[in-house]
Amino acid sequence: MSDQQKSQVSAATPTAKVGAVYEPTEYVRQQSWIDSMAVYEDLYKQSITDPEKFWGEQAQQFLHWEEPWSEVLDWSFGDDLHINWFKGGKTNVSYNCIDRHLHDGRRNKAALIWESDERRSKVYTYQSLYTRVCRLANVLKSHGVGKGDVVAIYLPMVPELAFAMLACARIGAIHAIVFSGFSAQALRDRIQASGAKVLITADNGMRGGRLNPIKAQADEALLECPEVEKVIVVSRTQQQVNMEPGRDVYYHEEVARKDISRHCEVEWMDADDPLFILYTSGSTGKPKGIVHSTAGYLLGASMTSKYVFDLHDDDVYFCTADIGWVTGHSYIVYGPLSQGATSVMFEGIPTYPDAGRLWDIVERHGVNQLYMAPTAIRSLMRSGNEFPATYDLSSLRILGSVGEPINPAAWEWYYHEIGHERCSIVDTWWQTETGAHMITNLPGITPMKPSSATLPFFGVQPIVMGEDHKEVPVGEDGRLCIKFPWPSMVRHLWDDPGNARFKETYFSTFPGLYFSGDAAMVDEDGYFWLKGRVDDVINVSGHRIGTAEVEASLNSTAGVAESAVVGFPHEIKGEGIYAYIVMKHGVEAGPELSQRLAGAVRRNIGPIAKPDVIHVVNELPKTRSGKIMRRILRKIAAGITDKEQFGDLSTLVDESVVDEIIETRPNK
Ligand code: WTA
């Protein structure tokens, strides 16, 4: 780092500055597991010069192995695409997250602290987690669930969600969690695609004081899922809901059954046996079922939890994500619990009953690590400094960010107003597919540059590629790829014979490399700067929304001929959804069109995918080969109306279409 950059550290003010560098504080460094850049650099070097040796040692250190592996890594990113880690080894995720802590002095330690929407909390020790998980695992077994079976889970943020994951893992069943904000139709699609025969759900959810009728949604989905034989219903609000005789049973009654034992032997799994499926949006067609492995996944989640959050035994760790997304899988449940940590699970939202809610949780539980998304940081920042100032935030040591690039203003606010200039902010870049953090600083040691995810984690070999298929020079934008496998990477896609879609999606754009779908730039210090998605995925409030899925919903609305959906910069959400709509010939848009379109999206996907802007146009700009020129639509959505900035328009069938769209652009 240059002297000039260093001098900016002391000059830090709460206003965003480009090029600012912050040295981590001694307060964080003095207890961090990795305590100097030299140690990081040395370990990183080892991890890429002899990955097998490095990962073999880590796997030994981080996981319990019932049987040793015979080969650390067998892989190809080429035509015979395959990724196998720790072949021959046997372990179990539930054992690693629970059983081993019963004998290492943590039996009576809080594993989960559950904070309800109404501000009640419940504490589950490792011992009570064991009993609850074993009972549920036995219930699942009694309903015929065994190794390799898929269990769909559609639950709000109740503790039973974590129990259900660990119960599945215990008996070798594969869980497929569907975010409880998804609609009945989205749930139906995911249940059908996963082939689940059992669903675990709830009567209702509670978020921000509002009731979410989960069971009613599940019932609607199940109308078209005849293969689901059993539905286990968590009673969250104790309200009467429809219970289908013979199919639906109550969770609390099942786990209390006389014939259900409180012990359940674990099923020893092969290292690469699937642990879970998680559906995520891609640029085309239906959501993809990302399949994660048992051992490699857990190794990644566990190791990053320890080093990136610098987890120590008496820390209280709090990730605000929903378990319906990968962040909750890896960093509420599997990573922290495998480390024997105390993980806070929050049912509600950061703004209920007011914008002090998270700070209240930090104060009451003495939270040391807080992990959240920039969109939430921005919305809390907008609520003013009085909220965080009212609470004692002095327990905080590490502040994490995930889901999208964190803009400098939000970074500075987080650093100054929440971290009081003592904490390290870890900006963690990763994806559903990567399973665990990939590019991130380490607390206490890596100099931080607001908005940069900084440097690769151990074993991660990123490379930024140009369209000419060559690595781009320092300072230039390109596409972020990974050259070498890492243990927690996606193994395959569910129901994808011959790996066809897997290859096409991740390994065809740059043959021999995993392509992330993100744009990035590397600076002169080797720091990575993430620049957003380059495919047709919109990152709305840190959630991946596929434009194809939104368009399919819009196109199903009466009177709509076609549509095109793009992202545009949004102050709070990061990106908003901008929908261009073409009506069928002779059909008037009508005043209720927006509502009908929003309704269709809510029904097909869920409220998170609702368009922010609807723009009815006569025609979409298309090339002679019939492709929609999204590049232009993105520019117009972003408020750029100067055609000089649109690039080459010569392949358009009719340039006047673009003029019409610019003229009719609604005021946002
Ligand atoms: C984006 C969430 C910049 C990125 C863990 C990625 C980020 C997508 C960051 C994955 C970050 C996530 N900086 N961008 N720190 N973290 N992203 O699968 O575009 O829901 O490809 O996983 O989020 O989203 P996903």
Coordinates of N, CA and C in Angstrom, one line a residue, residues 554-636:
L554 N -45.2 -11.9 -16.2 CA -45.8 -10.7 -16.9 C -46.5 -11.2 -18.2
N555 N -45.9 -12.1 -18.9 CA -46.4 -12.5 -20.2 C -47.7 -13.3 -20.0
S556 N -47.9 -13.8 -18.8 CA -49.1 -14.7 -18.5 C -50.3 -13.8 -18.2
T557 N -50.1 -12.4 -18.1 CA -51.2 -11.5 -17.7 C -52.0 -11.2 -19.0
A558 N -53.3 -11.2 -18.8 CA -54.2 -11.0 -20.0 C -53.9 -9.7 -20.7
G559 N -53.8 -9.8 -22.0 CA -53.6 -8.6 -22.8 C -52.1 -8.3 -23.1
V560 N -51.2 -9.0 -22.4 CA -49.8 -8.7 -22.6 C -49.2 -9.5 -23.7
A561 N -48.6 -8.9 -24.7 CA -48.0 -9.7 -25.8 C -46.6 -10.1 -25.4
E562 N -45.8 -9.2 -25.0 CA -44.4 -9.6 -24.5 C -43.9 -8.6 -23.6
S563 N -42.7 -8.9 -22.9 CA -42.2 -8.0 -21.9 C -40.7 -8.2 -21.9
A564 N -40.0 -7.2 -21.3 CA -38.6 -7.4 -21.1 C -38.3 -6.7 -19.8
V565 N -37.5 -7.4 -18.9 CA -37.3 -7.0 -17.6 C -35.8 -6.8 -17.4
V566 N -35.4 -5.6 -16.9 CA -34.0 -5.3 -16.6 C -33.9 -4.7 -15.2
G567 N -32.7 -4.7 -14.7 CA -32.4 -4.0 -13.4 C -32.0 -2.6 -13.6
F568 N -32.3 -1.8 -12.6 CA -31.8 -0.4 -12.6 C -31.3 0.0 -11.2
P569 N -30.4 1.0 -11.1 CA -29.9 1.3 -9.8 C -31.0 1.8 -8.9
H570 N -31.1 1.3 -7.6 CA -32.1 1.6 -6.7 C -31.4 2.0 -5.4
E571 N -31.8 3.1 -4.8 CA -31.1 3.6 -3.6 C -31.1 2.7 -2.5
I572 N -32.1 2.0 -2.2 CA -32.2 1.1 -1.0 C -31.9 -0.4 -1.5
K573 N -32.6 -0.8 -2.5 CA -32.6 -2.2 -2.9 C -31.3 -2.6 -3.6
G574 N -30.4 -1.6 -4.0 CA -29.3 -2.0 -4.8 C -29.7 -1.9 -6.3
E575 N -30.5 -2.9 -6.6 CA -31.2 -2.9 -8.0 C -32.7 -3.0 -7.8
G576 N -33.4 -2.3 -8.7 CA -34.8 -2.4 -8.8 C -35.2 -3.1 -10.0
I577 N -36.4 -3.5 -10.2 CA -36.9 -4.2 -11.4 C -37.7 -3.3 -12.3
Y578 N -37.3 -3.1 -13.5 CA -37.9 -2.3 -14.5 C -38.5 -3.2 -15.6
A579 N -39.8 -3.1 -15.8 CA -40.4 -3.9 -16.7 C -41.0 -3.2 -17.9
Y580 N -40.5 -3.5 -19.1 CA -41.1 -3.0 -20.4 C -42.2 -3.9 -20.8
I581 N -43.4 -3.4 -21.1 CA -44.5 -4.2 -21.5 C -45.0 -3.8 -22.9
V582 N -45.2 -4.8 -23.7 CA -45.9 -4.6 -25.0 C -47.3 -5.3 -24.9
M583 N -48.3 -4.5 -25.2 CA -49.7 -5.0 -25.1 C -50.0 -5.7 -26.4
K584 N -51.0 -6.6 -26.4 CA -51.4 -7.3 -27.6 C -52.1 -6.3 -28.5
H585 N -52.0 -6.5 -29.8 CA -52.5 -5.6 -30.8 C -54.0 -5.2 -30.4
G586 N -54.3 -3.9 -30.4 CA -55.6 -3.5 -30.1 C -56.1 -3.5 -28.7
V587 N -55.2 -3.9 -27.7 CA -55.6 -4.0 -26.3 C -55.0 -2.7 -25.6
E588 N -55.9 -2.0 -24.9 CA -55.5 -0.8 -24.2 C -54.8 -1.3 -22.8
A589 N -53.8 -0.6 -22.4 CA -53.1 -0.9 -21.2 C -54.1 -0.8 -20.0
G590 N -54.8 0.3 -19.9 CA -55.8 0.4 -18.8 C -55.2 0.7 -17.5
P591 N -56.0 1.4 -16.6 CA -55.4 1.9 -15.3 C -55.1 0.8 -14.4
E592 N -55.7 -0.4 -14.5 CA -55.4 -1.4 -13.5 C -54.3 -2.4 -13.9
L593 N -53.7 -2.1 -15.1 CA -52.7 -3.0 -15.6 C -51.5 -3.2 -14.6
S594 N -51.0 -2.2 -14.0 CA -49.9 -2.3 -13.0 C -50.2 -3.3 -11.9
Q595 N -51.5 -3.2 -11.4 CA -51.9 -4.0 -10.3 C -52.0 -5.5 -10.8
R596 N -52.5 -5.7 -12.0 CA -52.6 -7.0 -12.5 C -51.2 -7.7 -12.7
L597 N -50.3 -6.8 -13.2 CA -49.0 -7.4 -13.5 C -48.3 -7.7 -12.2
A598 N -48.4 -6.8 -11.2 CA -47.8 -7.1 -9.9 C -48.4 -8.3 -9.3
G599 N -49.7 -8.5 -9.4 CA -50.4 -9.6 -8.9 C -49.9 -10.9 -9.5
A600 N -49.7 -10.9 -10.8 CA -49.2 -12.1 -11.5 C -47.8 -12.5 -11.0
V601 N -46.9 -11.5 -10.7 CA -45.6 -11.8 -10.2 C -45.7 -12.3 -8.8
R602 N -46.5 -11.7 -8.0 CA -46.7 -12.1 -6.6 C -47.1 -13.6 -6.6
R603 N -48.1 -13.9 -7.5 CA -48.6 -15.3 -7.5 C -47.6 -16.3 -8.0
N604 N -46.8 -15.9 -9.0 CA -45.9 -16.8 -9.6 C -44.6 -17.0 -8.8
I605 N -44.1 -15.9 -8.3 CA -42.8 -15.9 -7.6 C -42.9 -15.5 -6.2
G606 N -43.4 -14.3 -5.9 CA -43.5 -13.8 -4.5 C -43.3 -12.3 -4.6
P607 N -43.6 -11.6 -3.5 CA -43.6 -10.2 -3.5 C -42.2 -9.6 -3.8
I608 N -41.1 -10.4 -3.5 CA -39.8 -9.8 -3.7 C -39.5 -9.5 -5.2
A609 N -40.3 -10.1 -6.1 CA -40.0 -9.9 -7.5 C -40.9 -8.9 -8.2
K610 N -41.7 -8.2 -7.4 CA -42.6 -7.2 -8.0 C -41.9 -6.1 -8.7
P611 N -42.3 -5.8 -9.9 CA -41.5 -4.7 -10.6 C -41.7 -3.3 -9.9
D612 N -40.6 -2.5 -9.9 CA -40.7 -1.2 -9.3 C -41.3 -0.2 -10.4
V613 N -40.9 -0.5 -11.6 CA -41.4 0.4 -12.7 C -42.0 -0.4 -13.8
I614 N -43.2 0.0 -14.3 CA -43.8 -0.6 -15.4 C -43.9 0.4 -16.5
H615 N -43.4 0.1 -17.7 CA -43.3 1.0 -18.8 C -43.9 0.3 -20.0
V616 N -45.1 0.8 -20.4 CA -45.8 0.2 -21.5 C -45.2 0.9 -22.8
V617 N -44.8 0.1 -23.7 CA -44.2 0.6 -25.0 C -44.9 -0.1 -26.2
N618 N -44.7 0.5 -27.3 CA -45.3 -0.1 -28.5 C -44.6 -1.3 -29.0
E619 N -43.2 -1.2 -28.9 CA -42.4 -2.3 -29.4 C -41.1 -2.4 -28.6
L620 N -40.5 -3.5 -28.6 CA -39.2 -3.7 -27.9 C -38.1 -3.6 -29.0
P621 N -36.9 -3.0 -28.6 CA -35.8 -2.9 -29.6 C -35.2 -4.2 -29.9
K622 N -35.3 -4.7 -31.1 CA -34.9 -6.0 -31.5 C -33.8 -6.0 -32.6
T623 N -33.0 -6.9 -32.6 CA -32.0 -7.1 -33.7 C -32.7 -7.8 -34.8
R624 N -32.0 -7.8 -35.9 CA -32.6 -8.5 -37.1 C -32.8 -10.0 -36.8
S625 N -32.0 -10.5 -35.9 CA -32.2 -12.0 -35.6 C -33.3 -12.2 -34.5
G626 N -33.9 -11.1 -34.1 CA -35.1 -11.2 -33.2 C -34.7 -11.1 -31.7
K627 N -33.4 -10.8 -31.4 CA -33.0 -10.7 -30.0 C -33.3 -9.3 -29.4
I628 N -33.9 -9.3 -28.2 CA -34.1 -8.0 -27.6 C -32.8 -7.4 -27.2
M629 N -32.6 -6.1 -27.5 CA -31.3 -5.5 -27.1 C -31.4 -5.0 -25.7
R630 N -31.1 -5.8 -24.7 CA -31.3 -5.5 -23.3 C -30.4 -4.4 -22.9
R631 N -29.2 -4.3 -23.5 CA -28.2 -3.3 -23.2 C -28.9 -1.9 -23.3
I632 N -29.7 -1.7 -24.3 CA -30.3 -0.4 -24.4 C -31.4 -0.2 -23.4
L633 N -32.1 -1.2 -23.1 CA -33.2 -1.1 -22.1 C -32.7 -0.9 -20.8
R634 N -31.5 -1.4 -20.5 CA -30.8 -1.2 -19.2 C -30.5 0.3 -19.0
K635 N -29.9 0.8 -20.1 CA -29.5 2.2 -20.1 C -30.7 3.1 -19.8
I636 N -31.7 2.9 -20.6 CA -32.9 3.8 -20.4 C -33.5 3.6 -19.0

